[in-house]
Coordinates of N, CA and C in Angstrom, one line a residue:
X175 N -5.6 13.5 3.0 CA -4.5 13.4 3.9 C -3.2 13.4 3.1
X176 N -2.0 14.4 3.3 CA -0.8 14.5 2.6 C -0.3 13.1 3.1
X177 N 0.6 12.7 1.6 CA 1.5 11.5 1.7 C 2.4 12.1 2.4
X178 N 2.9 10.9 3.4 CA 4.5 11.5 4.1 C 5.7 10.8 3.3
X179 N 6.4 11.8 2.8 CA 7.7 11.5 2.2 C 8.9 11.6 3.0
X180 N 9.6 10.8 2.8 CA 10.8 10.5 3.4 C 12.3 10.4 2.5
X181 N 13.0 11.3 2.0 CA 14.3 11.3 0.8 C 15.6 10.9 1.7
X182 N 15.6 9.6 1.4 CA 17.2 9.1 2.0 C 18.3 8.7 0.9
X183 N 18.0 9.5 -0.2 CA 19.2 9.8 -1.3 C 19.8 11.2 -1.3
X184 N 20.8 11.8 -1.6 CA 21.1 12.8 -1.9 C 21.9 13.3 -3.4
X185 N 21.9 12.4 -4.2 CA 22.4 12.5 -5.1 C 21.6 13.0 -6.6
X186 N 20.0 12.4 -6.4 CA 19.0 13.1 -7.5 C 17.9 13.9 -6.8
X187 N 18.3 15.1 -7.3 CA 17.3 16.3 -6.8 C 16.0 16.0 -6.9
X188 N 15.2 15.8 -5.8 CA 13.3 15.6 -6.2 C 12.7 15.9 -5.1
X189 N 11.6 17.3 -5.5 CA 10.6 17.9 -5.3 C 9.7 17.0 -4.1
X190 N 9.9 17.0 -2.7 CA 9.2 16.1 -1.7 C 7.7 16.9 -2.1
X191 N 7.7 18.1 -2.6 CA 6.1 18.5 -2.1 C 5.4 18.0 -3.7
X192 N 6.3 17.9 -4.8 CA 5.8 17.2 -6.0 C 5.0 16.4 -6.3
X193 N 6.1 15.1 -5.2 CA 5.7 13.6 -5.0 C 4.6 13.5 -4.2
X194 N 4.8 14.8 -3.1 CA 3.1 14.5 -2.4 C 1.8 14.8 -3.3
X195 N 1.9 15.9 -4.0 CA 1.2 16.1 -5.0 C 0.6 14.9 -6.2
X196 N 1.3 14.4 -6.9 CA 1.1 13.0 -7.3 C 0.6 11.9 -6.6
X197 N 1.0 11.7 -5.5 CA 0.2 10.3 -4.4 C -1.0 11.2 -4.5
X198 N -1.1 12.0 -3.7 CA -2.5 12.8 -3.5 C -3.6 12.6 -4.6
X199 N -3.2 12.9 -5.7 CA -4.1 13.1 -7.3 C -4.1 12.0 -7.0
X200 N -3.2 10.9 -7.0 CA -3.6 9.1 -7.2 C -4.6 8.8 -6.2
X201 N -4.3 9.2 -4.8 CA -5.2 8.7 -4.4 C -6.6 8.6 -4.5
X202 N -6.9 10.6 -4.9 CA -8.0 11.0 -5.0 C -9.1 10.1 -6.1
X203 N -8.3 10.2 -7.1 CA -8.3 9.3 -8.5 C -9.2 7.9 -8.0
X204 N -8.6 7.0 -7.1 CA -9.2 6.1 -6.7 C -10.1 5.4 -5.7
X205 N -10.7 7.2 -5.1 CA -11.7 7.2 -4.5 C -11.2 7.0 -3.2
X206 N -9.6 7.3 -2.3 CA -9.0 7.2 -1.6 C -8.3 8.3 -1.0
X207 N -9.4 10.3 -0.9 CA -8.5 10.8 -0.6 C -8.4 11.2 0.5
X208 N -8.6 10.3 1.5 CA -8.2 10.6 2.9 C -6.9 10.0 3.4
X209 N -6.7 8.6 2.0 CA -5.8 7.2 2.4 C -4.5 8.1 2.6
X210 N -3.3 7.5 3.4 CA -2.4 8.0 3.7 C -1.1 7.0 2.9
X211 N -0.3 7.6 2.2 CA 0.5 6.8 1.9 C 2.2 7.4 2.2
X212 N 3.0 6.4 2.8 CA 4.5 6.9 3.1 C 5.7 6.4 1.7
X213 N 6.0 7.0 1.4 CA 6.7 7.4 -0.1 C 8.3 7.3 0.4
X214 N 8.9 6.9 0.8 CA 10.3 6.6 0.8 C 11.3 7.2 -0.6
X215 N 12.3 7.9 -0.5 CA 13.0 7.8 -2.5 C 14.5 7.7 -1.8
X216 N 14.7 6.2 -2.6 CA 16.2 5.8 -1.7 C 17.2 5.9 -3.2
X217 N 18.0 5.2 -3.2 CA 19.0 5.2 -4.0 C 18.6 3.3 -4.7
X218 N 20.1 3.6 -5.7 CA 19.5 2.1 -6.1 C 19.9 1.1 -5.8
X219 N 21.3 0.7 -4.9 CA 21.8 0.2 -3.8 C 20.5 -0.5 -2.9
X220 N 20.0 1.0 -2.3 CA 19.1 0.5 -1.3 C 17.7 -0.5 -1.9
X221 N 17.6 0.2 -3.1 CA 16.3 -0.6 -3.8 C 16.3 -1.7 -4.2
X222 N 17.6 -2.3 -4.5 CA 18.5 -3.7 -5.1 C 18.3 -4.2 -3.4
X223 N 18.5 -4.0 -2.1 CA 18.7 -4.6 -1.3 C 17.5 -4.8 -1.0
X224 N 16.1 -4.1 -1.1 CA 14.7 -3.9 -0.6 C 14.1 -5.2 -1.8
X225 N 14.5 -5.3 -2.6 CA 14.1 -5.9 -3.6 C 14.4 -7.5 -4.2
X226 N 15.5 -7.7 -3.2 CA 15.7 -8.8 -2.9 C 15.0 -9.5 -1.4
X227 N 15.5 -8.7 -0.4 CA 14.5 -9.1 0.8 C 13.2 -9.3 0.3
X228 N 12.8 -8.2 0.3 CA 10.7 -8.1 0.3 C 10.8 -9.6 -1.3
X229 N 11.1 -9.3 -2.3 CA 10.8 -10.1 -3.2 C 11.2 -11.3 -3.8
X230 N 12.3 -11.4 -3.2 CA 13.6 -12.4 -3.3 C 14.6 -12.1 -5.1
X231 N 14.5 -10.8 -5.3 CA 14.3 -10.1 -6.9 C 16.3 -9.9 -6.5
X232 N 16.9 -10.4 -6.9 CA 18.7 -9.8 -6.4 C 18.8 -8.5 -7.8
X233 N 18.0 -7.9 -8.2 CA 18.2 -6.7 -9.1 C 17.6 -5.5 -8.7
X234 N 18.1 -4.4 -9.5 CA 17.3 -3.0 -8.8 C 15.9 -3.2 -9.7
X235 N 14.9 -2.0 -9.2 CA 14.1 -2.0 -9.3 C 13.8 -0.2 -9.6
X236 N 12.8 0.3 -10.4 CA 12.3 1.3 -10.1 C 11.5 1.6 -8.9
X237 N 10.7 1.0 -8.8 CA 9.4 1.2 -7.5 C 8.8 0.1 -6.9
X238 N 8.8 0.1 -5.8 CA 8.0 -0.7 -4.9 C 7.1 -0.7 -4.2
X239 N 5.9 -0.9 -4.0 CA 5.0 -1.1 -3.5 C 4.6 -1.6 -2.6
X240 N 4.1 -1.4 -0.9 CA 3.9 -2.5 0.1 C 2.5 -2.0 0.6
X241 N 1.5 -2.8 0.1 CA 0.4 -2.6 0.8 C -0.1 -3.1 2.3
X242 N -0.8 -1.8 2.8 CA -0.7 -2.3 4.1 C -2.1 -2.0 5.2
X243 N -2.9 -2.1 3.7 CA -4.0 -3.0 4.6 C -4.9 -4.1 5.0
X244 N -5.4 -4.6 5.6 CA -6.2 -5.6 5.6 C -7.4 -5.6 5.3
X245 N -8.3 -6.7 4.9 CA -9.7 -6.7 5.3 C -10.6 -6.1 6.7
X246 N -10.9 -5.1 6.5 CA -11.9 -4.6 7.6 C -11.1 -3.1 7.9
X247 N -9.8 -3.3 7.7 CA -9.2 -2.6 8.9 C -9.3 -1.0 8.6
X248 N -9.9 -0.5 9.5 CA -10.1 1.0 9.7 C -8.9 2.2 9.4
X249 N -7.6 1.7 9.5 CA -6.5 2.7 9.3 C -6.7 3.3 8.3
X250 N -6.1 4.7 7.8 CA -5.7 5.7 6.6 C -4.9 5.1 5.9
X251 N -4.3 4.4 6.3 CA -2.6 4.2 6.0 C -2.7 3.2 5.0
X252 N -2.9 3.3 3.8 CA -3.0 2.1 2.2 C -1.6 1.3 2.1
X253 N -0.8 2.2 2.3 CA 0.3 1.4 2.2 C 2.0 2.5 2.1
X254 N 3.2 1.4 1.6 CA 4.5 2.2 1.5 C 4.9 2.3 0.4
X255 N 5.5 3.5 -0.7 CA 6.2 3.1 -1.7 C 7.6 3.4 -1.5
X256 N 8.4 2.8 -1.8 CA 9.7 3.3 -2.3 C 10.3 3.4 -3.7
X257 N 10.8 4.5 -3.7 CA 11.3 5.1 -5.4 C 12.7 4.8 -5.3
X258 N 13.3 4.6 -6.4 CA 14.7 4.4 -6.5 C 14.4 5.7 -7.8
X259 N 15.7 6.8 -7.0 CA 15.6 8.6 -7.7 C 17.1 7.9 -8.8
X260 N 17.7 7.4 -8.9 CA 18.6 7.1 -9.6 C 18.1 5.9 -11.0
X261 N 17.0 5.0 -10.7 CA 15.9 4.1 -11.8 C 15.2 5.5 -12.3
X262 N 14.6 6.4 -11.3 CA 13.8 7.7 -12.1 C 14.6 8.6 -13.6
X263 N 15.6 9.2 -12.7 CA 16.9 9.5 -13.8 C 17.2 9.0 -14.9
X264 N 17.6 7.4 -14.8 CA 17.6 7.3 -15.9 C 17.3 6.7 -17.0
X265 N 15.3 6.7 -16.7 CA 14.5 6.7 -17.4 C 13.9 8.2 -18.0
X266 N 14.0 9.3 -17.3 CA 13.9 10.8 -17.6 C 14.8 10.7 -18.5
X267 N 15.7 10.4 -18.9 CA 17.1 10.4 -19.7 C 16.9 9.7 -20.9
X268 N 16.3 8.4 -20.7 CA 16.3 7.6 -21.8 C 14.8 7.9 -22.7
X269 N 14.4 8.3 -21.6 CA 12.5 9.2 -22.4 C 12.8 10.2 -23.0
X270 N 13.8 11.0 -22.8 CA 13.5 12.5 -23.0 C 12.3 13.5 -22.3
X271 N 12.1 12.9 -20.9 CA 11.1 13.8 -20.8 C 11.5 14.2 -19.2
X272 N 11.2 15.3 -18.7 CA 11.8 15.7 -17.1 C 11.9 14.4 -16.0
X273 N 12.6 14.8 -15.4 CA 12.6 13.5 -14.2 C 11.1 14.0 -13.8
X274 N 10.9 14.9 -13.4 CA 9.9 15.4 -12.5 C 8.6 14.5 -12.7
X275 N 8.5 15.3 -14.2 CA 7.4 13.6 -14.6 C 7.6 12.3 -14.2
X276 N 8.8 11.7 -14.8 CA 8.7 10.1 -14.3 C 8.8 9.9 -12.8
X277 N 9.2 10.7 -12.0 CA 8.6 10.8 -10.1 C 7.1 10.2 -10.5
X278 N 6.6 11.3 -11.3 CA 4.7 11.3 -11.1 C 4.6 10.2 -11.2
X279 N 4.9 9.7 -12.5 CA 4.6 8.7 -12.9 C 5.2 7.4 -11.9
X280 N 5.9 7.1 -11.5 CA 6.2 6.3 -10.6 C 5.2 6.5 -9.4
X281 N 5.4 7.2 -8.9 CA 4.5 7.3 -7.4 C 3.1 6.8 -7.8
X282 N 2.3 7.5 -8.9 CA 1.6 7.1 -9.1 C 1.1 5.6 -10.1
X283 N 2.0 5.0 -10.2 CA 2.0 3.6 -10.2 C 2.3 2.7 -8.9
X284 N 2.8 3.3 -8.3 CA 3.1 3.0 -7.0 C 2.0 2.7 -6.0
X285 N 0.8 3.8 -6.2 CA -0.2 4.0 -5.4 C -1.4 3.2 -6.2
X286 N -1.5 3.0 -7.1 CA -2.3 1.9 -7.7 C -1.8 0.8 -7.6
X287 N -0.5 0.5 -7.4 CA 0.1 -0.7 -6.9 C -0.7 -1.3 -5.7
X288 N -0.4 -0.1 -4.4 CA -0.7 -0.1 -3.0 C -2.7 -0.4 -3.1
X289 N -3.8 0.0 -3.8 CA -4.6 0.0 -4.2 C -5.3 -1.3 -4.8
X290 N -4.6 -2.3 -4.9 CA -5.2 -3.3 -5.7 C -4.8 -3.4 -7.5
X291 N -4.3 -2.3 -8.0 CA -3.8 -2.6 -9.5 C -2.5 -3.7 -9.3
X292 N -2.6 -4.4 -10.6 CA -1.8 -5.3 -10.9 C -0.5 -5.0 -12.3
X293 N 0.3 -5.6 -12.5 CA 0.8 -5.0 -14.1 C 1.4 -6.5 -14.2
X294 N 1.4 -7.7 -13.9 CA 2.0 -8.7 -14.1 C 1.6 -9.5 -15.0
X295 N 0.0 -9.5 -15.6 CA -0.4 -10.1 -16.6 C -0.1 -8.6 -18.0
X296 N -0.4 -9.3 -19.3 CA -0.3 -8.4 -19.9 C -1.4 -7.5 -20.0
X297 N -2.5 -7.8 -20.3 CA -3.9 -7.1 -20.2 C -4.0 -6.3 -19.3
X298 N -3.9 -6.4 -17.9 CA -3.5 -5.8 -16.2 C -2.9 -4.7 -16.8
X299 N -1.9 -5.1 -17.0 CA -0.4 -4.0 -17.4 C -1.4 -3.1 -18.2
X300 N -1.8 -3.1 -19.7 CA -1.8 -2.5 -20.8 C -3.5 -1.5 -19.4
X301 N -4.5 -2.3 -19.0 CA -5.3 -1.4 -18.1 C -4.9 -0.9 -16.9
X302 N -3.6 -0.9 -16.2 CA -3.2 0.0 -14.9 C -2.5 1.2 -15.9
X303 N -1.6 1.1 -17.1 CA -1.1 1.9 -17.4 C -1.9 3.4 -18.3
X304 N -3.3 2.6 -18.8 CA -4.1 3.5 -19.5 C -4.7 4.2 -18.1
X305 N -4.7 3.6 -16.5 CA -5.3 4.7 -15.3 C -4.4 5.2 -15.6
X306 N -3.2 5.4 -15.3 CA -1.8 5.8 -15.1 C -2.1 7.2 -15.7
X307 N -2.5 7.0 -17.2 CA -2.0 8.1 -18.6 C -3.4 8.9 -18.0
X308 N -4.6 8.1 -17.2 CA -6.2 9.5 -17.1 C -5.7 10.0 -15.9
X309 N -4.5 9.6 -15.1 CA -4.4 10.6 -13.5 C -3.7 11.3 -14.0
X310 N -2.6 11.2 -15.1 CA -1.3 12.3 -15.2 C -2.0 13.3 -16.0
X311 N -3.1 12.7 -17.0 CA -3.6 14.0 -17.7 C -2.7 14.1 -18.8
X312 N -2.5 15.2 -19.7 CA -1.5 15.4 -20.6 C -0.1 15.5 -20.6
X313 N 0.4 14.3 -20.9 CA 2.1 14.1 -21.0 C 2.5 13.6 -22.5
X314 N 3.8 14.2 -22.4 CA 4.7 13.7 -24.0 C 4.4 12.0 -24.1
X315 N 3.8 11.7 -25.1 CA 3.7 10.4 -25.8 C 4.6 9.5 -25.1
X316 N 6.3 10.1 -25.3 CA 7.6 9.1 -25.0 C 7.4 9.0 -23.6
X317 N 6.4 9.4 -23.0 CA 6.4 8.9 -21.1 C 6.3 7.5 -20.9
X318 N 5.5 7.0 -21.8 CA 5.2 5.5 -22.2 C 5.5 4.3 -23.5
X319 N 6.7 5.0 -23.4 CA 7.3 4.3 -24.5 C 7.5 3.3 -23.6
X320 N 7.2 1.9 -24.5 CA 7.4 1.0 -23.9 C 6.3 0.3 -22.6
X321 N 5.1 1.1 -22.6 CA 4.5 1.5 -21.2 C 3.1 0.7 -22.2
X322 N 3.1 1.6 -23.0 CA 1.6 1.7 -23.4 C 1.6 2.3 -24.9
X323 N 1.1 2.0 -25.9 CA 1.1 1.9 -27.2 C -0.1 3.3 -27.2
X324 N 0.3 4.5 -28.0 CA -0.3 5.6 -28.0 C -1.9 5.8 -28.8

């Protein structure tokens, strides 16, 4: 089932059929490819304001995650992410590597987010990030600078 994306930024150019493509692989990846996931890509204003509500967090944020299922419950629908395309930017910037990729890469941290992955412990982290690097397949080293030790 295609992720539904929704771009309420206009200021960083990003590929809606890209980002569906990446949920999609993630979901597949996780043995979820019917799951339906709604992909929001706001600005970083809106993500600083989402980020304080949902988390009580008063700073921006790259990505957010809201899962949204329960025990039992029959829906498609795993959950919502939201992208901040302006956190994507300028981390494509400070990588050196296309925005396009860190989209992927976001969304699809996003949907292992929405899935049950964790990154809060350090171990967690260092094992969501190694799924991360087998759903994207081959990317430049510097995608994970800082992510994940090569």
């Amino acid at each position: 089932m295609p992720a539904a994306i929704e771009q309420r930024q206009r200021r960083v150019p990003v590929s809606v059929a890209r980002l569906r493509r990446a949920v999609d692989r993630a979901l597949t990846a996780v043995g979820r490819p019917a799951g339906l996931v709604e992909l929001t890509v706001v600005d970083d204003t809106e993500i600083r304001a989402l980020n304080a509500e949902w988390r009580g967090v008063r700073r921006r944020t790259d990505v957010l995650a809201f899962p949204l299922e329960g025990a039992g419950d029959a829906s498609p629908l795993v959950g919502q992410i939201v992208i901040s395309a302006d956190a994507a930017a300028r981390q494509a910037r400070r990588l050196g590597v296309p925005l396009a990729l860190e989209l992927d890469l976001l969304a699809t941290h996003g949907t292992l987010h929405l899935v049950g992955w964790d990154d809060r412990d350090p171990v967690e982290a260092d094992l969501m990030h190694r799924r991360e690097r087998q759903i994207l397949g081959r990317t430049p080293a510097r995608l994970w600078a800082g992510l994940l030790a090569p």
